[in-house]
């Protein structure tokens, strides 16, 4: 399956939006705000790793800050393939969402 | 409160490493700080905790994923290593597997020997009550006791719940309607036998033991006699006179029982032959076993019994009964009394086996560790690379220990397989019935597990802990190997090789010495001639008349030189009788073994006279009973041979005269000195005594002679089975244990050499690889192939030489100690050691040479290419 999952899609969009601020804590905050769900840091990193393995993001290391207890930040950046994957899922969703018949929700 | 919750942080830190750890913890910390500013410490901490808890599964998932990826890499590398050094790895695993299998076999055997008689449910309460017969000539430690003992125990010793007797005639005839058999494992038993021991009834019942003329058989015996299942109710003819009915079939004892039986006949049946069995205090021909109550105390039982004996038994002067209680489970390993039911082993020999087992295992393990360590010293480059790429110490340790354990487990699996497959062969060689299931017992599993842990650890310790600590740059540059001096010539490794070869020389030379002693004993002058003596063994004293007629008949055959009859032949037991000579006190009787024979005895066995005359058909006195003594007997009385002639000699049955003195001959094996012995000139000891007809043959046409003897037998004694043996073969049976020792030494010697050579081969291979550059340079500078090979070989041969020098003195001392067991021993010649050394050196040289030649033939270009 070449389609990315919802979490992966959301994360890629978050990275796209946040540009140079795309590291773990920021991404998580953005997602929590956008989706109103309390994402755990583990899920975020897991998904990021999967994206990295698939080649849709690449990582780089940043500087340590005192707020992080002196630890470095790990930044994530979109790759061309990542953008491509976003476009693909968008296309698929669009085509599915359009031309939907009227749904009769009464129990038959 | 300004820090995130410690525990949670620690948890995360535990599971994640390096970059991951920094990123995740850093993010958590950042958000925590922000939350702390806006909402306070407590809120922030609560959020932190909930985050960590919710993230744990995912974090674990990550680390497992990476762990698996690394594992994949480790396995790949391990497999590549094996493929690159195929022969090497094979040798390594094989050597360890061989050593382990040996160890397992011996351990199984030792366990078997130590488990004798434990399958009876009362085994910890069963004692054998034995008689120490004290008489003026010393104390005879018997395994047997009088018939009256058991009833006395039952009556008057409250600590004894029940006791039983077993009596085994040395041979007894059992006949079916069609066949006659001479049986040696037939017992007369009290019905209480089933109360003391566990008898498993397969068919019918044990009622036969409680009444006269009843018996029970084992399955094997039943099949032998009746060839069918319907056995209960059938009868057999015992001892030509008793018709006994079979009432049941029982299971025979497993191999770890100190006695085996085929047939159990009721004691009541025996009482028809000897009615006073329950009241007589002599003869002592019964094996008495007692089941004591759990609270019984041996000391108090002995004391009570002593008292009872004093009160109830009348003995001659100078005679005393002392009874011993030996625990059933101790019999097999510690009891070596007279008239034991079966051959018992000594604890010493078990220790010997145990030591050999540990030796071989140690040698194999040492080899394994040696080779693994040496091989991994060639992987310093790999280690260096890994460290550069970010491997942590723990990861390296894990990798190398893991590889070592992989090998170890493989070797263990192979060895267990070998043991299971080879169990049937082993059982037939050692005479045991060990099942594969006993491998699964607790002690074994534990020891196998321990072995795996220990050996794997030691094998992998060097690369895992030692090499991984190196600085990557030096490792990459290849300095590491020379810096630590851990080439194939390290002291530890050298001394281990020396040790292995010392063990090998011990075993080779040891085998040589044992074989020497054996052939010495066989070929030494025994004072009589066992060759060409054909002995018919199926007669008893009752058949004397018929046998004499037969003997007379066959002496007409051209190949028959002479015949004689006796109650025993050299190598077989004969009975001791009380005797007295006039120079001794009236009541002072001593005991001497007496051989009942006739006038042709000396001729058939080719024994010589020291003084006096032989028995002869011409002398009337001889037909009623004259006596000859051997030199040892005469000396023990205190006479010179010539002085003994004409003296009176009293047995309890009556007095006779000493007519001759025989030169000492080895009636028994050369393990023992020649004992005093008396010879009576009538072959009949008592009515049912065995009678042996010994025939000296010329040795020509053996097959025809045998069939001629047999057909004449069928003519004259059709009702008796024609059973015979050749005296020299029968006599040699006494050396069975020693032959077995020689066999064992040979097998283990071969194994030890194999393992040692495997180790040597591996080391030589390694050395060749490690010193490739050096060899390349030497060749480039003009060294000859021969020169290099010689240098290489000489290096290792020095070690072998040292091993031989060390091993020989140890062997010498051990051999001396072992030879002390023999009254007649061969000297330990220098040639044994010489041969062993040469053999060992040759094998070792061959092993090394293969590799050294390969090394010497290598192309220097290949070695120096990358300099």
PDB file of C-alpha atoms in Angstrom, chain B residues 463-556:
ATOM      1  CA  UNK B 463      36.221 -10.416  22.503  1.00  0.00           C
ATOM      2  CA  UNK B 464      33.172  -9.216  24.372  1.00  0.00           C
ATOM      3  CA  UNK B 465      34.826  -7.591  27.315  1.00  0.00           C
ATOM      4  CA  UNK B 466      38.401  -7.235  26.381  1.00  0.00           C
ATOM      5  CA  UNK B 467      38.521  -6.349  22.731  1.00  0.00           C
ATOM      6  CA  UNK B 468      35.501  -4.102  22.907  1.00  0.00           C
ATOM      7  CA  UNK B 469      37.381  -1.848  25.238  1.00  0.00           C
ATOM      8  CA  UNK B 470      39.921  -0.880  22.663  1.00  0.00           C
ATOM      9  CA  UNK B 471      40.341   2.505  21.148  1.00  0.00           C
ATOM     10  CA  UNK B 472      38.860   2.389  17.661  1.00  0.00           C
ATOM     11  CA  UNK B 473      41.821   3.958  15.898  1.00  0.00           C
ATOM     12  CA  UNK B 474      44.325   1.495  17.215  1.00  0.00           C
ATOM     13  CA  UNK B 475      41.928  -1.330  16.465  1.00  0.00           C
ATOM     14  CA  UNK B 476      41.532  -0.154  12.917  1.00  0.00           C
ATOM     15  CA  UNK B 477      45.187   0.169  12.405  1.00  0.00           C
ATOM     16  CA  UNK B 478      45.627  -3.389  13.530  1.00  0.00           C
ATOM     17  CA  UNK B 479      47.808  -2.444  16.429  1.00  0.00           C
ATOM     18  CA  UNK B 480      45.513  -4.022  18.921  1.00  0.00           C
ATOM     19  CA  UNK B 481      46.488  -7.544  18.139  1.00  0.00           C
ATOM     20  CA  UNK B 482      50.153  -7.026  18.629  1.00  0.00           C
ATOM     21  CA  UNK B 483      49.804  -4.617  21.506  1.00  0.00           C
ATOM     22  CA  UNK B 484      48.217  -7.143  23.766  1.00  0.00           C
ATOM     23  CA  UNK B 485      50.547  -9.834  22.606  1.00  0.00           C
ATOM     24  CA  UNK B 486      47.554 -12.052  22.032  1.00  0.00           C
ATOM     25  CA  UNK B 487      48.858 -13.873  19.067  1.00  0.00           C
ATOM     26  CA  UNK B 488      48.522 -17.575  18.873  1.00  0.00           C
ATOM     27  CA  UNK B 489      51.479 -17.797  21.143  1.00  0.00           C
ATOM     28  CA  UNK B 490      50.009 -16.436  24.312  1.00  0.00           C
ATOM     29  CA  UNK B 491      51.108 -18.161  27.455  1.00  0.00           C
ATOM     30  CA  UNK B 492      47.671 -19.205  28.513  1.00  0.00           C
ATOM     31  CA  UNK B 493      46.923 -20.835  25.230  1.00  0.00           C
ATOM     32  CA  UNK B 494      50.270 -22.538  25.113  1.00  0.00           C
ATOM     33  CA  UNK B 495      49.844 -24.026  28.535  1.00  0.00           C
ATOM     34  CA  UNK B 496      46.382 -25.246  27.632  1.00  0.00           C
ATOM     35  CA  UNK B 497      47.740 -27.101  24.622  1.00  0.00           C
ATOM     36  CA  UNK B 498      50.460 -28.619  26.790  1.00  0.00           C
ATOM     37  CA  UNK B 499      47.849 -29.756  29.284  1.00  0.00           C
ATOM     38  CA  UNK B 500      45.785 -31.461  26.619  1.00  0.00           C
ATOM     39  CA  UNK B 501      48.705 -33.372  25.230  1.00  0.00           C
ATOM     40  CA  UNK B 502      49.880 -34.366  28.678  1.00  0.00           C
ATOM     41  CA  UNK B 503      46.458 -35.903  29.275  1.00  0.00           C
ATOM     42  CA  UNK B 504      46.758 -37.693  25.964  1.00  0.00           C
ATOM     43  CA  UNK B 505      50.118 -39.207  26.748  1.00  0.00           C
ATOM     44  CA  UNK B 506      48.776 -40.341  30.107  1.00  0.00           C
ATOM     45  CA  UNK B 507      45.963 -42.182  28.394  1.00  0.00           C
ATOM     46  CA  UNK B 508      48.091 -43.713  25.656  1.00  0.00           C
ATOM     47  CA  UNK B 509      50.849 -44.883  27.965  1.00  0.00           C
ATOM     48  CA  UNK B 510      48.252 -45.979  30.494  1.00  0.00           C
ATOM     49  CA  UNK B 511      46.580 -48.169  27.916  1.00  0.00           C
ATOM     50  CA  UNK B 512      49.923 -49.633  26.982  1.00  0.00           C
ATOM     51  CA  UNK B 513      50.697 -50.506  30.580  1.00  0.00           C
ATOM     52  CA  UNK B 514      47.315 -52.059  31.246  1.00  0.00           C
ATOM     53  CA  UNK B 515      47.630 -54.169  28.106  1.00  0.00           C
ATOM     54  CA  UNK B 516      51.141 -55.145  29.146  1.00  0.00           C
ATOM     55  CA  UNK B 517      49.943 -56.313  32.515  1.00  0.00           C
ATOM     56  CA  UNK B 518      47.102 -58.240  30.953  1.00  0.00           C
ATOM     57  CA  UNK B 519      49.286 -60.104  28.513  1.00  0.00           C
ATOM     58  CA  UNK B 520      51.794 -60.731  31.280  1.00  0.00           C
ATOM     59  CA  UNK B 521      49.123 -62.323  33.414  1.00  0.00           C
ATOM     60  CA  UNK B 522      47.848 -64.383  30.537  1.00  0.00           C
ATOM     61  CA  UNK B 523      51.166 -65.686  29.432  1.00  0.00           C
ATOM     62  CA  UNK B 524      52.928 -66.001  32.768  1.00  0.00           C
ATOM     63  CA  UNK B 525      53.694 -69.456  34.006  1.00  0.00           C
ATOM     64  CA  UNK B 526      50.762 -70.339  36.176  1.00  0.00           C
ATOM     65  CA  UNK B 527      52.173 -73.589  37.372  1.00  0.00           C
ATOM     66  CA  UNK B 528      49.544 -75.490  35.455  1.00  0.00           C
ATOM     67  CA  UNK B 529      48.571 -75.711  31.805  1.00  0.00           C
ATOM     68  CA  UNK B 530      45.106 -74.463  30.895  1.00  0.00           C
ATOM     69  CA  UNK B 531      45.521 -74.914  27.144  1.00  0.00           C
ATOM     70  CA  UNK B 532      43.791 -77.806  25.355  1.00  0.00           C
ATOM     71  CA  UNK B 533      41.663 -78.676  28.347  1.00  0.00           C
ATOM     72  CA  UNK B 534      38.057 -79.416  27.510  1.00  0.00           C
ATOM     73  CA  UNK B 535      35.785 -79.261  30.536  1.00  0.00           C
ATOM     74  CA  UNK B 536      32.286 -80.674  30.692  1.00  0.00           C
ATOM     75  CA  UNK B 537      30.315 -78.688  33.205  1.00  0.00           C
ATOM     76  CA  UNK B 538      26.823 -80.121  33.269  1.00  0.00           C
ATOM     77  CA  UNK B 539      27.374 -82.941  35.737  1.00  0.00           C
ATOM     78  CA  UNK B 540      26.800 -83.285  39.431  1.00  0.00           C
ATOM     79  CA  UNK B 541      28.314 -85.705  41.908  1.00  0.00           C
ATOM     80  CA  UNK B 542      25.359 -88.012  41.582  1.00  0.00           C
ATOM     81  CA  UNK B 543      26.359 -88.752  38.011  1.00  0.00           C
ATOM     82  CA  UNK B 544      29.759 -89.995  39.041  1.00  0.00           C
ATOM     83  CA  UNK B 545      29.292 -93.571  37.912  1.00  0.00           C
ATOM     84  CA  UNK B 546      27.844 -92.683  34.551  1.00  0.00           C
ATOM     85  CA  UNK B 547      30.506 -90.041  34.098  1.00  0.00           C
ATOM     86  CA  UNK B 548      33.306 -92.464  34.876  1.00  0.00           C
ATOM     87  CA  UNK B 549      31.964 -94.828  32.276  1.00  0.00           C
ATOM     88  CA  UNK B 550      31.858 -92.032  29.779  1.00  0.00           C
ATOM     89  CA  UNK B 551      35.367 -90.951  30.643  1.00  0.00           C
ATOM     90  CA  UNK B 552      36.591 -94.478  30.167  1.00  0.00           C
ATOM     91  CA  UNK B 553      34.876 -94.646  26.820  1.00  0.00           C
ATOM     92  CA  UNK B 554      36.255 -91.443  25.383  1.00  0.00           C
ATOM     93  CA  UNK B 555      39.809 -92.141  26.489  1.00  0.00           C
ATOM     94  CA  UNK B 556      39.854 -94.478  23.515  1.00  0.00           C
TER      95      UNK B 556
END
